[in-house]
Amino acid sequence: MNALPMARNRRAGFIVAAAVLPLAFAGCQGASGPGRGAGGGRGGPAVPVRTVQVARVSMQRQVAVTGSLLSPDQAKVSAEAAGVVREVLVEIGREVTAGQPLVRLEPRELALALERAESALLQTRAQLGMTGPLGAADEAPADTDIASVRTAQANRDDARANFERAENLAGRGLMAPADYLTAQTRLRVNEAAYQAALDNARALKASLQDRRASYTLAQKKLSDATVKAPISGAVSERFVQGGEYISERTAVATIVQMNPLKLRTGVQEKYAGAIVPGQVVEFRVESFGDQVFQGKVAYVSPAIEQTMRTFAVEALVPNDDRRLKPGFFAKGVIYTKKDEGVMAIPDNAIATFAGVSSVYVVENDRIRQVTVSLGARQGDLWEVVDGLKGEETLATLNLNQLATGVAVRVLKPGESETAEPVAGTGASGGRRGSGQGRAERGQGQAPDGQGRPQGSGRRGEGQ
């Protein structure tokens, strides 16, 4: 029974709300609408600003990289002879040069093996009639110069002469058939003896080669009793102790080359055409804070790694003072090309909000807000990729009080930068003008090293 009065009251409430809302909206516009905020709305005083022209500069392009320092040459040194370790001559961290002794083994057994091989070689040399000192260039004599061959040859020649005389006498009937056959048989025996002497001489020459190789190997084994460094560098590991027995091919130490070092990194495939050998690399390592180290690109892989979509790049880094160590993590940039005549604007002329960067162009003492696309950063200058023509004059002071259409007054050099305080909020609905003359800008750079702002700028810039 109360439904009708309740419906009337509800309709009355709707009518009152419909009348109040437009008034409230109008009041808000009057308080903070365009042209009435602090800092020089369209109807307020002009905002004091300083200006700067769009510059044309040389812009150094760079590619951000991360990687590890490696030794370009590393060797795990092994003993080529077996024996008891007599002495270890190096410790971890010790610098060594190529050929420097690292470990010495007990050489007595190896020396005896050398003497045995030398004796066998001398025996064969004597059979061949060779004299003089042992040497790799010591050649065996010709077959006809060997004593046994010369003897067999002389016997053969004498038997041949006797047979020729016997054949002549037998043809004239002056020699008995038995004597003729004896001379013939003697010739055949001496010819066979001569051939045997030749074969024996060739066998001795083969034996000479075998025993010479055994002798040389025994010399090498004795030399291998002293394990030497194959490369110059620093000892990073030591595996043996004095007094222990080691077999052949047992690792005794690891040597790493320390100068130069190699910085190995992976670069995104989009830079495949920009990275070439000879380009400068600058990087930092955690152990030395902000100190910058330099190197040069030496090797560029021709293939792309399928999983990470990167290609390998290696740079050689001088390390004369040995401060850098293999394994350090490095973070830096590769300087690629340098572009001339690039449009650039200073950091204090840029306002950034929600990842969008804007500038305020001064035209006839009025502001025109322009959205710009930024590229690389160099010092306090940002490259302008899009949005400007290059002839504009930009405001660099009191950016938080500016918006399109706001009147401005360009300060003269030396004139005070303090803007006249005006009550109310900014024309763009942002925070109150502080008169500090600098908008908050994006912090940090993009992962590709091009320095794009990341949208940590001031609020309410009136985009």
CSV table of C-alpha atoms in Angstrom, one decimal:
chain,number,residue,atom,x,y,z
A,1,MET,CA,0.0,0.0,0.0
A,2,ASN,CA,3.1,2.2,0.3
A,3,ALA,CA,4.4,1.5,-3.2
A,4,LEU,CA,3.0,4.7,-4.8
A,5,PRO,CA,4.6,7.2,-2.4
A,6,MET,CA,7.9,5.3,-2.6
A,7,ALA,CA,7.9,5.5,-6.4
A,8,ARG,CA,7.2,9.2,-6.2
A,9,ASN,CA,10.1,9.8,-3.8
A,10,ARG,CA,12.5,7.8,-6.1
A,11,ARG,CA,11.5,9.9,-9.2
A,12,ALA,CA,12.1,13.0,-7.2
A,13,GLY,CA,15.6,11.9,-6.2
A,14,PHE,CA,16.5,11.2,-9.9
A,15,ILE,CA,15.4,14.7,-10.9
A,16,VAL,CA,17.5,16.3,-8.2
A,17,ALA,CA,20.6,14.3,-9.2
A,18,ALA,CA,20.1,15.2,-12.9
A,19,ALA,CA,20.1,18.8,-11.9
A,20,VAL,CA,23.1,18.7,-9.6
A,21,LEU,CA,25.5,16.7,-11.8
A,22,PRO,CA,25.9,19.3,-14.7
A,23,LEU,CA,26.4,22.0,-12.1
A,24,ALA,CA,29.2,19.9,-10.4
A,25,PHE,CA,30.8,19.2,-13.8
A,26,ALA,CA,30.7,22.9,-14.7
A,27,GLY,CA,32.3,23.7,-11.3
A,28,CYS,CA,35.1,21.3,-12.0
A,29,GLN,CA,35.8,22.8,-15.3
A,30,GLY,CA,35.9,26.3,-13.8
A,31,ALA,CA,38.4,25.2,-11.2
A,32,SER,CA,40.8,23.3,-13.3
A,33,GLY,CA,39.8,23.5,-17.0
A,34,PRO,CA,42.1,24.6,-19.8
A,35,GLY,CA,43.3,28.2,-19.6
A,36,ARG,CA,42.7,28.6,-15.8
A,37,GLY,CA,45.5,26.5,-14.2
A,38,ALA,CA,48.6,27.8,-12.5
A,39,GLY,CA,51.5,28.7,-14.6
A,40,GLY,CA,50.0,30.6,-17.5
A,41,GLY,CA,46.8,29.2,-18.9
A,42,ARG,CA,45.3,30.7,-22.0
A,43,GLY,CA,44.0,33.6,-19.9
A,44,GLY,CA,46.7,33.7,-17.3
A,45,PRO,CA,50.2,35.2,-17.2
A,46,ALA,CA,52.9,33.9,-19.5
A,47,VAL,CA,55.1,31.1,-18.2
A,48,PRO,CA,58.8,32.0,-18.2
A,49,VAL,CA,60.8,29.5,-20.2
A,50,ARG,CA,64.3,29.1,-21.6
A,51,THR,CA,64.7,27.7,-25.1
A,52,VAL,CA,67.1,25.6,-27.2
A,53,GLN,CA,67.4,24.9,-30.9
A,54,VAL,CA,67.3,21.3,-32.3
A,55,ALA,CA,70.9,20.4,-32.8
A,56,ARG,CA,72.7,18.4,-35.5
A,57,VAL,CA,75.4,16.2,-34.1
A,58,SER,CA,77.6,13.2,-34.8
A,59,MET,CA,76.0,10.1,-33.2
A,60,GLN,CA,78.1,7.1,-32.3
A,61,ARG,CA,76.1,3.9,-32.7
A,62,GLN,CA,76.7,1.1,-30.2
A,63,VAL,CA,75.5,-2.4,-29.4
A,64,ALA,CA,75.1,-3.5,-25.8
A,65,VAL,CA,76.9,-6.9,-25.0
A,66,THR,CA,77.5,-9.2,-22.0
A,67,GLY,CA,79.9,-12.0,-21.9
A,68,SER,CA,82.9,-13.7,-20.2
A,69,LEU,CA,86.6,-13.3,-20.4
A,70,LEU,CA,88.5,-16.3,-21.5
A,71,SER,CA,92.1,-17.3,-22.1
A,72,PRO,CA,92.7,-17.5,-25.9
A,73,ASP,CA,95.2,-20.4,-25.3
A,74,GLN,CA,95.0,-22.9,-22.5
A,75,ALA,CA,97.0,-26.1,-22.1
A,76,LYS,CA,96.7,-29.1,-19.7
A,77,VAL,CA,100.3,-30.3,-19.6
A,78,SER,CA,100.9,-34.0,-19.3
A,79,ALA,CA,104.0,-36.1,-18.7
A,80,GLU,CA,105.1,-38.1,-21.7
A,81,ALA,CA,107.3,-40.4,-19.7
A,82,ALA,CA,106.5,-42.5,-16.6
A,83,GLY,CA,108.5,-42.2,-13.4
A,84,VAL,CA,108.7,-40.9,-9.9
A,85,VAL,CA,108.3,-37.2,-9.4
A,86,ARG,CA,111.5,-35.8,-8.1
A,87,GLU,CA,110.7,-32.1,-8.0
A,88,VAL,CA,107.7,-29.8,-8.8
A,89,LEU,CA,109.1,-26.4,-9.9
A,90,VAL,CA,105.9,-24.2,-10.0
A,91,GLU,CA,103.0,-23.2,-7.9
A,92,ILE,CA,99.5,-21.9,-8.7
A,93,GLY,CA,99.6,-18.3,-10.1
A,94,ARG,CA,103.2,-18.5,-11.1
A,95,GLU,CA,104.0,-17.0,-14.5
A,96,VAL,CA,105.9,-19.3,-16.8
A,97,THR,CA,107.4,-19.0,-20.3
A,98,ALA,CA,107.3,-21.5,-23.1
A,99,GLY,CA,110.0,-24.2,-22.5
A,100,GLN,CA,110.3,-23.5,-18.8
A,101,PRO,CA,110.6,-26.7,-16.6
A,102,LEU,CA,107.5,-27.5,-14.6
A,103,VAL,CA,108.2,-31.0,-13.1
A,104,ARG,CA,111.3,-33.2,-13.0
A,105,LEU,CA,111.0,-37.1,-12.9
A,106,GLU,CA,113.7,-39.5,-11.7
A,107,PRO,CA,115.8,-40.0,-14.9
A,108,ARG,CA,118.0,-43.1,-13.9
A,109,GLU,CA,115.9,-45.8,-15.6
A,110,LEU,CA,115.5,-43.7,-18.7
A,111,ALA,CA,119.2,-43.0,-18.9
A,112,LEU,CA,119.9,-46.8,-18.8
A,113,ALA,CA,117.4,-47.4,-21.6
A,114,LEU,CA,119.3,-44.8,-23.6
A,115,GLU,CA,122.6,-46.5,-23.1
A,116,ARG,CA,121.2,-49.8,-24.2
A,117,ALA,CA,119.7,-48.3,-27.4
A,118,GLU,CA,123.0,-46.6,-28.1
A,119,SER,CA,125.0,-49.8,-27.7
A,120,ALA,CA,122.7,-51.6,-30.2
A,121,LEU,CA,123.1,-48.8,-32.7
A,122,LEU,CA,126.8,-48.8,-32.4
A,123,GLN,CA,126.9,-52.5,-33.1
A,124,THR,CA,125.0,-52.2,-36.4
A,125,ARG,CA,127.1,-49.2,-37.4
A,126,ALA,CA,130.2,-51.3,-36.9
A,127,GLN,CA,128.9,-54.1,-39.1
A,128,LEU,CA,128.3,-51.5,-41.8
A,129,GLY,CA,131.8,-50.1,-41.4
A,130,MET,CA,130.5,-46.7,-40.1
A,131,THR,CA,132.6,-44.6,-37.9
A,132,GLY,CA,132.3,-41.2,-36.3
A,133,PRO,CA,129.8,-39.7,-33.8
A,134,LEU,CA,126.2,-40.6,-33.7
A,135,GLY,CA,123.8,-38.3,-35.5
A,136,ALA,CA,120.5,-38.2,-37.3
A,137,ALA,CA,122.3,-37.2,-40.5
A,138,ASP,CA,124.7,-40.2,-40.3
A,139,GLU,CA,124.0,-42.0,-43.6
A,140,ALA,CA,124.8,-45.7,-44.3
A,141,PRO,CA,127.5,-46.3,-46.9
A,142,ALA,CA,126.8,-47.6,-50.4
A,143,ASP,CA,126.5,-51.4,-50.9
A,144,THR,CA,129.8,-51.6,-52.7
A,145,ASP,CA,131.6,-49.8,-49.8
A,146,ILE,CA,130.7,-52.4,-47.2
A,147,ALA,CA,133.6,-54.8,-46.5
A,148,SER,CA,131.6,-58.0,-46.7
A,149,VAL,CA,130.1,-57.0,-50.1
A,150,ARG,CA,133.5,-56.0,-51.4
A,151,THR,CA,135.0,-59.4,-50.4
A,152,ALA,CA,132.2,-61.3,-52.0
A,153,GLN,CA,132.5,-59.2,-55.1
A,154,ALA,CA,136.3,-59.9,-55.3
A,155,ASN,CA,135.7,-63.7,-54.9
A,156,ARG,CA,133.1,-63.6,-57.7
A,157,ASP,CA,135.3,-61.7,-60.1
A,158,ASP,CA,138.2,-64.2,-59.4
A,159,ALA,CA,136.0,-67.2,-60.0
A,160,ARG,CA,134.6,-65.6,-63.2
A,161,ALA,CA,138.2,-65.1,-64.5
A,162,ASN,CA,139.2,-68.7,-63.7
A,163,PHE,CA,136.1,-70.0,-65.5
A,164,GLU,CA,136.8,-67.9,-68.6
A,165,ARG,CA,140.3,-69.4,-68.8
A,166,ALA,CA,139.0,-72.9,-68.2
A,167,GLU,CA,136.4,-72.4,-70.9
A,168,ASN,CA,139.2,-71.3,-73.4
A,169,LEU,CA,141.4,-74.3,-72.6
A,170,ALA,CA,138.5,-76.8,-72.7
A,171,GLY,CA,137.6,-75.5,-76.1
A,172,ARG,CA,141.1,-76.3,-77.4
A,173,GLY,CA,141.1,-79.7,-75.7
A,174,LEU,CA,143.8,-78.7,-73.2
A,175,MET,CA,141.7,-79.1,-70.0
A,176,ALA,CA,140.0,-82.1,-68.6
A,177,PRO,CA,136.2,-82.0,-68.4
A,178,ALA,CA,136.3,-82.4,-64.6
A,179,ASP,CA,138.5,-79.3,-64.2
A,180,TYR,CA,136.1,-77.3,-66.4
A,181,LEU,CA,133.1,-78.3,-64.3
A,182,THR,CA,135.0,-77.4,-61.1
A,183,ALA,CA,135.7,-73.9,-62.4
A,184,GLN,CA,132.1,-73.5,-63.5
A,185,THR,CA,130.7,-74.6,-60.0
A,186,ARG,CA,133.1,-72.3,-58.2
A,187,LEU,CA,131.8,-69.3,-60.3
A,188,ARG,CA,128.2,-70.1,-59.4
A,189,VAL,CA,129.1,-70.4,-55.7
A,190,ASN,CA,130.8,-67.0,-55.6
A,191,GLU,CA,128.0,-65.3,-57.5
A,192,ALA,CA,125.6,-66.6,-54.8
A,193,ALA,CA,127.9,-65.5,-52.0
A,194,TYR,CA,128.0,-62.0,-53.6
A,195,GLN,CA,124.2,-61.8,-53.7
A,196,ALA,CA,124.0,-63.0,-50.1
A,197,ALA,CA,126.4,-60.3,-49.1
A,198,LEU,CA,124.2,-57.6,-50.8
A,199,ASP,CA,121.1,-58.9,-49.0
A,200,ASN,CA,122.9,-58.9,-45.7
A,201,ALA,CA,124.1,-55.3,-46.2
A,202,ARG,CA,120.5,-54.2,-47.0
A,203,ALA,CA,119.3,-56.0,-43.8
A,204,LEU,CA,121.9,-54.2,-41.8
A,205,LYS,CA,120.8,-50.9,-43.2
A,206,ALA,CA,117.2,-51.6,-42.2
A,207,SER,CA,118.4,-52.6,-38.7
A,208,LEU,CA,120.4,-49.4,-38.6
A,209,GLN,CA,117.2,-47.4,-39.2
A,210,ASP,CA,115.3,-49.3,-36.6
A,211,ARG,CA,118.1,-49.0,-33.9
A,212,ARG,CA,118.5,-45.3,-34.8
A,213,ALA,CA,114.8,-44.7,-34.1
A,214,SER,CA,115.1,-46.6,-30.8
A,215,TYR,CA,118.0,-44.5,-29.8
A,216,THR,CA,116.2,-41.3,-30.7
A,217,LEU,CA,113.1,-42.4,-28.8
A,218,ALA,CA,115.3,-43.2,-25.7
A,219,GLN,CA,116.8,-39.8,-26.0
A,220,LYS,CA,113.3,-38.2,-26.1
A,221,LYS,CA,112.1,-40.3,-23.1
A,222,LEU,CA,115.1,-39.0,-21.1
A,223,SER,CA,114.4,-35.5,-22.2
A,224,ASP,CA,110.7,-36.0,-21.2
A,225,ALA,CA,111.8,-36.6,-17.6
A,226,THR,CA,111.7,-32.8,-17.4
A,227,VAL,CA,108.1,-31.7,-18.2
A,228,LYS,CA,108.2,-28.2,-19.8
A,229,ALA,CA,105.6,-25.5,-20.4
A,230,PRO,CA,104.3,-25.6,-24.1
A,231,ILE,CA,103.0,-22.0,-23.9
A,232,SER,CA,103.6,-18.9,-21.9
A,233,GLY,CA,101.1,-18.0,-19.3
A,234,ALA,CA,100.1,-18.6,-15.6
A,235,VAL,CA,99.7,-21.9,-13.8
A,236,SER,CA,96.0,-22.2,-12.9
A,237,GLU,CA,96.2,-25.8,-11.5
A,238,ARG,CA,98.9,-28.2,-10.2
A,239,PHE,CA,98.0,-31.9,-10.1
A,240,VAL,CA,101.2,-33.8,-8.8
A,241,GLN,CA,103.3,-33.8,-5.7
A,242,GLY,CA,107.0,-34.8,-5.2
A,243,GLY,CA,107.6,-38.5,-4.6
A,244,GLU,CA,104.6,-39.9,-6.3
A,245,TYR,CA,104.8,-42.2,-9.3
A,246,ILE,CA,103.0,-41.1,-12.4
A,247,SER,CA,102.4,-42.9,-15.7
A,248,GLU,CA,102.6,-41.6,-19.2
A,249,ARG,CA,100.0,-39.0,-20.2
A,250,THR,CA,99.3,-38.0,-16.5
A,251,ALA,CA,98.3,-34.3,-16.2
A,252,VAL,CA,100.8,-32.4,-14.1
A,253,ALA,CA,99.6,-28.7,-14.5
A,254,THR,CA,97.2,-26.4,-16.4
A,255,ILE,CA,98.6,-23.2,-18.0
A,256,VAL,CA,96.4,-20.3,-19.2
A,257,GLN,CA,97.5,-17.4,-21.4
A,258,MET,CA,96.9,-14.1,-19.6
A,259,ASN,CA,97.8,-11.5,-22.2
A,260,PRO,CA,95.8,-10.9,-24.2
A,261,LEU,CA,92.5,-12.3,-23.0
A,262,LYS,CA,89.4,-13.0,-25.1
A,263,LEU,CA,86.0,-11.5,-24.5
A,264,ARG,CA,83.4,-13.9,-25.9
A,265,THR,CA,79.8,-12.7,-26.2
A,266,GLY,CA,76.6,-13.4,-28.2
A,267,VAL,CA,75.1,-10.6,-30.3
A,268,GLN,CA,71.5,-10.4,-31.5
A,269,GLU,CA,71.0,-11.4,-35.1
A,270,LYS,CA,69.6,-8.0,-36.1
A,271,TYR,CA,73.1,-6.6,-35.7
A,272,ALA,CA,74.7,-9.2,-38.0
A,273,GLY,CA,75.5,-6.6,-40.6
A,274,ALA,CA,76.9,-4.1,-38.1
A,275,ILE,CA,79.6,-6.1,-36.3
A,276,VAL,CA,82.9,-6.4,-38.1
A,277,PRO,CA,86.5,-7.1,-36.9
A,278,GLY,CA,88.4,-4.1,-35.7
A,279,GLN,CA,85.6,-2.3,-33.9
A,280,VAL,CA,86.3,-1.0,-30.4
A,281,VAL,CA,84.7,-2.8,-27.4
A,282,GLU,CA,84.4,-1.1,-24.0
A,283,PHE,CA,83.3,-3.0,-20.9
A,284,ARG,CA,83.3,-3.1,-17.1
A,285,VAL,CA,83.8,-6.0,-14.7
A,286,GLU,CA,82.4,-6.2,-11.1
A,287,SER,CA,85.8,-6.5,-9.5
A,288,PHE,CA,86.8,-3.0,-10.7
A,289,GLY,CA,83.6,-1.0,-10.4
A,290,ASP,CA,83.3,1.8,-13.0
A,291,GLN,CA,86.7,1.4,-14.5
A,292,VAL,CA,86.4,0.9,-18.3
A,293,PHE,CA,88.5,-1.6,-20.2
A,294,GLN,CA,88.9,-1.7,-23.9
A,295,GLY,CA,89.5,-4.3,-26.6
A,296,LYS,CA,88.9,-4.9,-30.3
A,297,VAL,CA,86.6,-7.3,-32.1
A,298,ALA,CA,88.8,-10.0,-33.6
A,299,TYR,CA,86.5,-12.8,-34.7
A,300,VAL,CA,82.8,-12.9,-35.8
A,301,SER,CA,81.0,-16.1,-36.3
A,302,PRO,CA,79.3,-16.6,-39.7
A,303,ALA,CA,76.5,-18.7,-38.2
A,304,ILE,CA,73.5,-17.8,-36.1
A,305,GLU,CA,72.8,-19.9,-33.0
A,306,GLN,CA,69.3,-21.3,-33.5
A,307,THR,CA,68.0,-21.3,-29.9
A,308,MET,CA,69.1,-17.8,-28.8
A,309,ARG,CA,69.1,-16.2,-32.2
A,310,THR,CA,72.5,-14.8,-31.6
A,311,PHE,CA,75.9,-15.1,-33.2
A,312,ALA,CA,79.3,-15.4,-31.4
A,313,VAL,CA,81.7,-12.5,-31.3
A,314,GLU,CA,85.2,-12.6,-29.8
A,315,ALA,CA,87.3,-9.5,-28.9
A,316,LEU,CA,90.9,-9.5,-27.8
A,317,VAL,CA,91.6,-7.5,-24.7
A,318,PRO,CA,95.1,-6.3,-23.6
A,319,ASN,CA,96.0,-7.4,-20.1
A,320,ASP,CA,99.5,-6.2,-19.5
A,321,ASP,CA,99.0,-5.6,-15.8
A,322,ARG,CA,97.2,-9.0,-15.3
A,323,ARG,CA,94.3,-7.5,-13.4
A,324,LEU,CA,91.7,-9.1,-15.6
A,325,LYS,CA,91.3,-12.9,-15.0
A,326,PRO,CA,89.8,-15.6,-17.2
A,327,GLY,CA,86.2,-16.2,-16.1
A,328,PHE,CA,85.3,-12.6,-15.2
A,329,PHE,CA,81.8,-11.5,-16.3
A,330,ALA,CA,81.9,-8.4,-18.5
A,331,LYS,CA,79.2,-5.9,-19.5
A,332,GLY,CA,79.7,-3.3,-22.1
A,333,VAL,CA,79.2,-2.0,-25.7
A,334,ILE,CA,80.6,-2.5,-29.1
A,335,TYR,CA,81.0,0.8,-31.0
A,336,THR,CA,79.8,0.3,-34.6
A,337,LYS,CA,79.3,3.2,-37.0
A,338,LYS,CA,79.1,7.0,-36.5
A,339,ASP,CA,76.3,8.9,-38.2
A,340,GLU,CA,76.7,12.6,-39.0
A,341,GLY,CA,74.0,15.3,-38.9
A,342,VAL,CA,71.7,13.5,-36.6
A,343,MET,CA,68.8,15.5,-35.0
A,344,ALA,CA,69.4,15.7,-31.2
A,345,ILE,CA,67.8,17.5,-28.3
A,346,PRO,CA,68.9,17.9,-24.7
A,347,ASP,CA,67.5,15.8,-21.9
A,348,ASN,CA,65.9,18.8,-20.2
A,349,ALA,CA,63.7,19.5,-23.2
A,350,ILE,CA,61.9,16.2,-23.0
A,351,ALA,CA,58.9,15.3,-20.9
A,352,THR,CA,58.0,11.6,-20.6
A,353,PHE,CA,54.8,10.1,-19.3
A,354,ALA,CA,53.6,6.4,-19.6
A,355,GLY,CA,56.5,5.7,-22.0
A,356,VAL,CA,55.5,8.5,-24.4
A,357,SER,CA,58.0,11.4,-24.9
A,358,SER,CA,57.0,14.9,-25.8
A,359,VAL,CA,58.6,18.3,-26.4
A,360,TYR,CA,57.2,21.8,-26.3
A,361,VAL,CA,57.8,23.8,-29.4
A,362,VAL,CA,57.8,27.6,-28.9
A,363,GLU,CA,56.0,29.4,-31.8
A,364,ASN,CA,55.0,33.1,-31.6
A,365,ASP,CA,55.2,33.0,-27.7
A,366,ARG,CA,52.8,30.0,-27.6
A,367,ILE,CA,53.4,26.4,-26.9
A,368,ARG,CA,52.7,23.5,-29.3
A,369,GLN,CA,53.2,20.1,-27.7
A,370,VAL,CA,54.7,17.5,-30.0
A,371,THR,CA,55.1,13.8,-29.4
A,372,VAL,CA,58.6,12.5,-30.5
A,373,SER,CA,60.3,9.2,-31.0
A,374,LEU,CA,63.7,9.0,-29.5
A,375,GLY,CA,66.7,6.9,-30.5
A,376,ALA,CA,70.2,6.6,-29.1
A,377,ARG,CA,71.5,8.7,-26.2
A,378,GLN,CA,74.9,10.4,-26.2
A,379,GLY,CA,75.8,12.4,-23.1
A,380,ASP,CA,72.8,14.5,-22.3
A,381,LEU,CA,71.5,14.5,-25.9
A,382,TRP,CA,68.8,12.2,-27.3
A,383,GLU,CA,68.5,11.4,-31.0
A,384,VAL,CA,65.1,12.4,-32.5
A,385,VAL,CA,63.9,9.6,-34.8
A,386,ASP,CA,60.5,11.1,-35.6
A,387,GLY,CA,58.3,14.1,-34.7
A,388,LEU,CA,60.5,17.1,-35.5
A,389,LYS,CA,61.9,18.7,-38.7
A,390,GLY,CA,65.1,20.1,-37.1
A,391,GLU,CA,64.3,23.8,-37.2
A,392,GLU,CA,62.1,24.0,-34.0
A,393,THR,CA,62.8,26.0,-30.9
A,394,LEU,CA,62.1,24.0,-27.7
A,395,ALA,CA,61.3,25.0,-24.2
A,396,THR,CA,63.6,23.7,-21.5
A,397,LEU,CA,62.2,25.3,-18.3
A,398,ASN,CA,58.9,24.9,-16.4
A,399,LEU,CA,57.8,22.0,-18.6
A,400,ASN,CA,55.4,20.8,-16.0
A,401,GLN,CA,53.4,24.1,-16.6
A,402,LEU,CA,53.2,23.8,-20.3
A,403,ALA,CA,50.6,22.5,-22.8
A,404,THR,CA,49.4,23.3,-26.3
A,405,GLY,CA,48.3,26.9,-26.4
A,406,VAL,CA,49.9,28.1,-23.2
A,407,ALA,CA,51.5,31.6,-23.5
A,408,VAL,CA,55.2,31.8,-22.6
A,409,ARG,CA,57.9,34.4,-22.1
A,410,VAL,CA,61.4,33.5,-23.2
A,411,LEU,CA,63.9,34.5,-20.5
A,412,LYS,CA,67.0,36.4,-21.5
A,413,PRO,CA,70.5,35.1,-20.6
A,414,GLY,CA,71.1,35.8,-16.9
A,415,GLU,CA,67.5,36.6,-16.1
A,416,SER,CA,66.0,34.8,-13.1
A,417,GLU,CA,64.4,31.4,-13.8
A,418,THR,CA,61.9,31.6,-11.0
A,419,ALA,CA,58.4,31.7,-12.4
A,420,GLU,CA,55.7,33.9,-10.9
A,421,PRO,CA,53.6,31.8,-8.5
A,422,VAL,CA,50.0,31.3,-9.6
A,423,ALA,CA,47.4,29.4,-7.6
A,424,GLY,CA,45.6,26.4,-8.9
A,425,THR,CA,46.6,23.4,-10.8
A,426,GLY,CA,48.4,23.1,-14.1
A,427,ALA,CA,46.6,23.4,-17.4
A,428,SER,CA,47.1,19.8,-18.2
A,429,GLY,CA,45.7,18.5,-15.0
A,430,GLY,CA,49.1,17.6,-13.6
A,431,ARG,CA,50.8,18.4,-10.3
A,432,ARG,CA,51.4,22.0,-9.2
A,433,GLY,CA,54.2,23.8,-11.0
A,434,SER,CA,57.3,23.8,-8.8
A,435,GLY,CA,59.2,26.3,-10.9
A,436,GLN,CA,62.2,23.9,-11.0
A,437,GLY,CA,62.4,24.1,-14.7
A,438,ARG,CA,63.0,20.4,-15.4
A,439,ALA,CA,60.5,17.6,-16.1
A,440,GLU,CA,61.2,14.2,-14.9
A,441,ARG,CA,62.7,12.0,-17.7
A,442,GLY,CA,62.8,8.3,-18.4
A,443,GLN,CA,65.5,6.5,-16.6
A,444,GLY,CA,67.8,3.8,-18.1
A,445,GLN,CA,68.4,2.6,-21.6
A,446,ALA,CA,66.8,-0.1,-23.7
A,447,PRO,CA,68.4,-3.5,-23.8
A,448,ASP,CA,69.9,-2.8,-27.2
A,449,GLY,CA,72.1,0.0,-25.8
A,450,GLN,CA,70.2,2.7,-27.8
A,451,GLY,CA,69.1,4.5,-24.7
A,452,ARG,CA,65.4,4.7,-25.1
A,453,PRO,CA,63.5,6.1,-22.1
A,454,GLN,CA,61.4,3.6,-20.2
A,455,GLY,CA,58.5,5.7,-19.0
A,456,SER,CA,59.4,6.7,-15.5
A,457,GLY,CA,58.8,10.4,-16.2
A,458,ARG,CA,56.6,12.9,-14.4
A,459,ARG,CA,52.9,12.5,-14.1
A,460,GLY,CA,50.2,14.6,-15.8
A,461,GLU,CA,52.3,16.2,-18.5
A,462,GLY,CA,49.3,16.9,-20.7
A,463,GLN,CA,50.0,14.5,-23.6
